[in-house]
Amino acid sequence: MNKKLLGSLLLVIAVVLVGAGLWWTNAMKTEVRPDYLRAVYDPIHFKPAIDKATNEQCLACHAEVLSDKVRPTSPAGVKAADAKAWYQVVSTYTGEQDTFHRRHMVTDFSKSVMNMKCTTCHQGNDPREEAPGSSATALPQTTTDITLRKHVNPETVCLLCHGKFPHQVMGLPGDWREIRESMGNNCMACHQAIRTTRHQVNYLKAAEIEKLGSANSEVCYGCHGGRAWFRISHPYARNPWPGMSTEVPDWAKDRPTKSELRFLEKLARE
Ligand code: HEC
Ligand code: HEC
Ligand code: HEC
Ligand code: HEC
Ligand code: HEC
C-alpha cells in the first residue's frame, strides 16, 4: 500500500477514535450529573422513605440549610447584634444571631436540650402540593381559596415548643412573667411532684432539660411560653406520673395519655 494513503487512513482512524472517546466521556458525564427534577422528586422526600431518612442523607443535597449564616450587618447598615427581637431575650439566648435551622440544630443551647432531626419537622415535601389546585382532579378555584401550603405543619410541630404558657390548667392567675416572683421563679416548686414523666421523646434531651431547668426556670419557660408564636398552647399528652390522682380534671378529659407515637420510636439513626 502507498505510504501516504496508509498515513491518512491512520489519521482518519485516530480522529474517529478520539471523537468517539470524547463523545463517550461526555455522555457519561450527563449520565452522572445530578438531574434537577430527579432530585426534586427524589423518593426520600416522600413517605415511606422519609421516615427512615438520616440528616446526612438530606444534607447531601441541602448542606446550605446548616451552613448559611446571617449577615453581621444588613445592607442598610443595621448590626445584627443590635437588633435583638423579643424572642431573643430569653436568658438562654447566647452567641451571635443565627439562622432558623442552626438555632434548632447547631447552636450550643439547642444541642444541649434538643436532638432534632430534619424529619422531626419535615414530614415530606411534594412540590405539587406547594400550590393549590395542582392535581388533575382538583376543582377550579377562585383566588380567595389560594393559600400556599407550608413545608412543615406548625400545629403539630412548632406549637410543641412555641405555645403560650398554659397558666389556666395550672390554676395560676396569670402568665409566668407576671407571677413568677410569687412562685420563687421556680417551676420545680410544683413540677417536682406534678407531671414528672416528661420529655421522654426522641427529639429532646430529658435529663439535661431537668438539670438546666432546675437551675434556671427560663430554660423551662423558653419552651412553654417564653417565645410563644401562638395564642394557644399545645394540648400535651398527660403521661401518667407517680402519685397521679385517678381523677381526670375536666380540661384534660380528651387528652391523650401517651406522647405521639412517631416521637417515641427509638430511631435507628440515633
Ligand atoms: C438528591 C438530592 C436531595 C435529597 C437527598 C433531598 N432533597 Fe430536598 N430537595 C432537593 C431539590 C433539588 C429540591 C428543589 C429545590 C428548589 O427548587 O429550590 C428539594 C426541595 C426540598 C424542600 C422544599 C424547598 C423549597 O424551597 O421549596 C424541602 C423542605 C426539602 N427538599 C427537604 C428535604 C429533606 C428533609 C430531605 C431529607 C429527608 C431532603 N430534602 C432530601 C433535593 C434533595
Ligand atoms: C425546627 C424544625 C425544622 C428542622 C429541625 C428542620 N427544618 Fe427545614 N424548614 C423548617 C421550616 C419551618 C422551613 C420553612 C418552611 C416554609 O417556608 O413553609 C424549612 C425550610 C427548609 C428548606 C427550604 C429552604 C430554606 O432554607 O428555607 C429546606 C431545603 C429544608 N428546610 C431542609 C431541612 C433539612 C435538610 C433539615 C435537617 C438538616 C431541616 N430542614 C431541619 C423547619 C425545620
Ligand atoms: C423541640 C422544641 C422546638 C420545636 C419543636 C420548635 N422550636 Fe423553635 N426554638 C426552640 C428553642 C429552644 C429555640 C431557642 C434557641 C436558642 O435560644 O438558641 C427556638 C427558637 C426559634 C426561633 C428564633 C430563632 C432566632 O433566630 O433566635 C424561631 C423563629 C423559631 N424557633 C421558630 C420555630 C418554628 C417555626 C418551628 C416549627 C417549624 C419551631 N420553632 C419548632 C425550640 C423548638
Ligand atoms: C403553682 C404550681 C405550678 C407552677 C409554679 C408551675 N406549674 Fe406547670 N402545672 C401545674 C399544674 C397543677 C398542672 C396541671 C397538672 C395536671 O395535668 O393535672 C401543670 C401543667 C403544666 C404543663 C402541661 C400543660 C398541659 O396543657 O398539659 C406544662 C407544660 C407546665 N405545667 C409547665 C410549667 C412550667 C414551664 C413552669 C415554670 C415556668 C410551671 N409549669 C410552673 C402547676 C404548676
Ligand atoms: C426544648 C424545649 C423544652 C424545654 C426546655 C422544656 N420543655 Fe417541657 N415539654 C416540651 C415538649 C416538646 C413537651 C411535649 C413532649 C411530649 O409530647 O411528650 C413538653 C412537655 C412538658 C410537660 C407535660 C408532660 C407530660 O407528658 O405530661 C410538662 C409538665 C413540662 N413539659 C414541664 C417542663 C419543665 C418543668 C421544664 C423545665 C425543667 C420544661 N418543661 C422544659 C418542651 C420543652
Short mmCIF file of N, CA and C and ligand atoms in Angstrom, two decimals, residues 70 87-88 90 92-94 97-100 102-104 107-110 113-114 116 120-121 152-154 156-162 203-204 219 222-223 227 229-230, ligand 3:
data_model
loop_
_atom_site.label_atom_id
_atom_site.label_comp_id
_atom_site.label_asym_id
_atom_site.label_seq_id
_atom_site.Cartn_x
_atom_site.Cartn_y
_atom_site.Cartn_z
N VAL A 70 -26.34 34.31 58.97
CA VAL A 70 -26.95 35.62 58.72
C VAL A 70 -25.86 36.66 58.49
N TYR A 87 -38.08 37.52 71.18
CA TYR A 87 -37.88 36.10 71.49
C TYR A 87 -36.41 35.78 71.67
N GLN A 88 -35.56 36.78 71.49
CA GLN A 88 -34.13 36.55 71.66
C GLN A 88 -33.64 37.13 72.99
N VAL A 90 -34.81 35.78 75.99
CA VAL A 90 -34.83 34.72 77.00
C VAL A 90 -33.37 34.53 77.43
N THR A 92 -31.48 32.26 78.05
CA THR A 92 -30.66 31.17 77.49
C THR A 92 -30.13 31.52 76.11
N TYR A 93 -30.59 32.65 75.56
CA TYR A 93 -30.16 33.02 74.21
C TYR A 93 -28.74 33.56 74.24
N THR A 94 -27.81 32.83 73.65
CA THR A 94 -26.42 33.27 73.66
C THR A 94 -25.83 33.22 72.25
N GLN A 97 -26.37 36.27 66.35
CA GLN A 97 -27.61 35.94 65.64
C GLN A 97 -27.31 34.81 64.67
N ASP A 98 -28.27 33.96 64.50
CA ASP A 98 -28.03 32.83 63.61
C ASP A 98 -29.31 32.47 62.87
N THR A 99 -29.20 31.57 61.92
CA THR A 99 -30.38 31.24 61.11
C THR A 99 -31.33 30.33 61.87
N PHE A 100 -32.54 30.25 61.35
CA PHE A 100 -33.57 29.41 61.94
C PHE A 100 -33.10 27.96 62.10
N ARG A 102 -30.10 26.65 62.11
CA ARG A 102 -28.98 26.50 63.04
C ARG A 102 -29.41 26.69 64.49
N ARG A 103 -30.36 27.57 64.73
CA ARG A 103 -30.86 27.78 66.11
C ARG A 103 -31.58 26.55 66.65
N HIS A 104 -32.00 25.64 65.78
CA HIS A 104 -32.66 24.42 66.25
C HIS A 104 -31.76 23.19 66.21
N THR A 107 -26.65 25.38 67.29
CA THR A 107 -26.14 26.26 68.35
C THR A 107 -26.03 25.49 69.68
N ASP A 108 -25.19 26.02 70.57
CA ASP A 108 -24.90 25.31 71.82
C ASP A 108 -26.16 25.00 72.61
N PHE A 109 -27.03 26.00 72.80
CA PHE A 109 -28.21 25.76 73.62
C PHE A 109 -29.12 24.71 72.97
N SER A 110 -29.32 24.83 71.67
CA SER A 110 -30.22 23.87 71.02
C SER A 110 -29.67 22.44 71.16
N VAL A 113 -30.31 20.91 74.83
CA VAL A 113 -31.64 20.45 75.27
C VAL A 113 -32.41 19.66 74.21
N MET A 114 -31.95 19.74 72.95
CA MET A 114 -32.72 19.08 71.89
C MET A 114 -31.83 18.19 71.04
N MET A 116 -32.82 17.40 67.49
CA MET A 116 -33.74 17.42 66.37
C MET A 116 -33.13 16.84 65.10
N THR A 120 -37.84 15.47 62.17
CA THR A 120 -38.68 15.84 63.31
C THR A 120 -39.69 16.87 62.82
N CYS A 121 -39.22 17.77 61.97
CA CYS A 121 -40.10 18.83 61.45
C CYS A 121 -40.63 18.49 60.05
N VAL A 152 -43.88 22.57 56.65
CA VAL A 152 -43.93 21.93 57.96
C VAL A 152 -45.27 22.29 58.59
N ASN A 153 -45.87 21.34 59.29
CA ASN A 153 -47.15 21.62 59.94
C ASN A 153 -46.90 22.32 61.29
N PRO A 154 -47.20 23.61 61.38
CA PRO A 154 -46.87 24.36 62.60
C PRO A 154 -47.61 23.83 63.83
N THR A 156 -48.63 20.77 64.65
CA THR A 156 -48.17 19.52 65.25
C THR A 156 -46.67 19.56 65.57
N VAL A 157 -45.97 20.58 65.08
CA VAL A 157 -44.53 20.64 65.32
C VAL A 157 -44.15 21.88 66.15
N CYS A 158 -44.29 23.05 65.56
CA CYS A 158 -43.81 24.27 66.22
C CYS A 158 -44.54 24.53 67.55
N LEU A 159 -45.85 24.25 67.55
CA LEU A 159 -46.65 24.52 68.75
C LEU A 159 -46.12 23.78 69.99
N LEU A 160 -45.44 22.67 69.76
CA LEU A 160 -44.90 21.90 70.89
C LEU A 160 -44.00 22.76 71.78
N CYS A 161 -43.23 23.64 71.19
CA CYS A 161 -42.26 24.43 71.97
C CYS A 161 -42.48 25.93 71.86
N HIS A 162 -43.48 26.34 71.11
CA HIS A 162 -43.70 27.78 70.94
C HIS A 162 -45.14 28.17 71.25
N TYR A 203 -36.69 13.71 70.33
CA TYR A 203 -36.08 14.97 69.89
C TYR A 203 -35.69 15.86 71.07
N LEU A 204 -35.88 15.36 72.31
CA LEU A 204 -35.50 16.15 73.49
C LEU A 204 -34.47 15.40 74.33
N VAL A 219 -35.17 28.25 81.27
CA VAL A 219 -34.99 27.12 80.36
C VAL A 219 -36.35 26.49 80.09
N GLY A 222 -38.79 28.99 78.37
CA GLY A 222 -38.43 29.19 76.97
C GLY A 222 -39.26 28.35 76.02
N CYS A 223 -39.50 27.10 76.37
CA CYS A 223 -40.29 26.21 75.51
C CYS A 223 -41.76 26.18 75.91
N ARG A 227 -41.10 32.03 74.21
CA ARG A 227 -41.05 32.50 72.83
C ARG A 227 -42.25 31.96 72.08
N TRP A 229 -45.14 31.72 69.65
CA TRP A 229 -45.63 32.22 68.36
C TRP A 229 -47.14 32.06 68.28
N PHE A 230 -47.72 31.41 69.25
CA PHE A 230 -49.14 31.08 69.18
C PHE A 230 -49.89 31.67 70.37
C1 HEC B 3 -38.48 20.85 70.49
C2 HEC B 3 -38.71 22.26 70.68
C3 HEC B 3 -38.87 23.15 69.48
C4 HEC B 3 -39.64 22.96 68.36
C5 HEC B 3 -40.49 21.75 68.00
C6 HEC B 3 -39.51 24.16 67.56
N1 HEC B 3 -38.69 25.05 68.19
FE1 HEC B 3 -38.25 26.94 67.57
N2 HEC B 3 -36.96 27.17 69.12
C7 HEC B 3 -36.76 26.24 70.13
C8 HEC B 3 -35.72 26.71 71.02
C9 HEC B 3 -35.20 26.00 72.26
C10 HEC B 3 -35.29 27.96 70.50
C11 HEC B 3 -34.22 28.90 71.08
C12 HEC B 3 -32.87 28.59 70.51
C13 HEC B 3 -31.80 29.46 71.14
O1 HEC B 3 -32.10 30.28 72.02
O2 HEC B 3 -30.65 29.33 70.74
C14 HEC B 3 -36.11 28.22 69.32
C15 HEC B 3 -36.01 29.37 68.55
C16 HEC B 3 -36.85 29.67 67.48
C17 HEC B 3 -36.80 30.88 66.73
C18 HEC B 3 -35.83 32.04 66.96
C19 HEC B 3 -34.57 31.86 66.20
C20 HEC B 3 -33.62 33.01 66.42
O3 HEC B 3 -33.02 33.44 65.44
O4 HEC B 3 -33.49 33.48 67.52
C21 HEC B 3 -37.77 30.79 65.78
C22 HEC B 3 -38.11 31.83 64.73
C23 HEC B 3 -38.42 29.50 65.93
N3 HEC B 3 -37.83 28.85 66.99
C24 HEC B 3 -39.47 29.04 65.16
C25 HEC B 3 -39.90 27.72 65.16
C26 HEC B 3 -40.81 27.17 64.17
C27 HEC B 3 -41.43 27.95 63.02
C28 HEC B 3 -40.97 25.85 64.48
C29 HEC B 3 -41.75 24.80 63.73
C30 HEC B 3 -41.28 24.54 62.39
C31 HEC B 3 -40.17 25.58 65.67
N4 HEC B 3 -39.53 26.74 66.03
C32 HEC B 3 -40.14 24.37 66.34
C33 HEC B 3 -37.43 25.05 70.29
C34 HEC B 3 -38.27 24.48 69.36
#
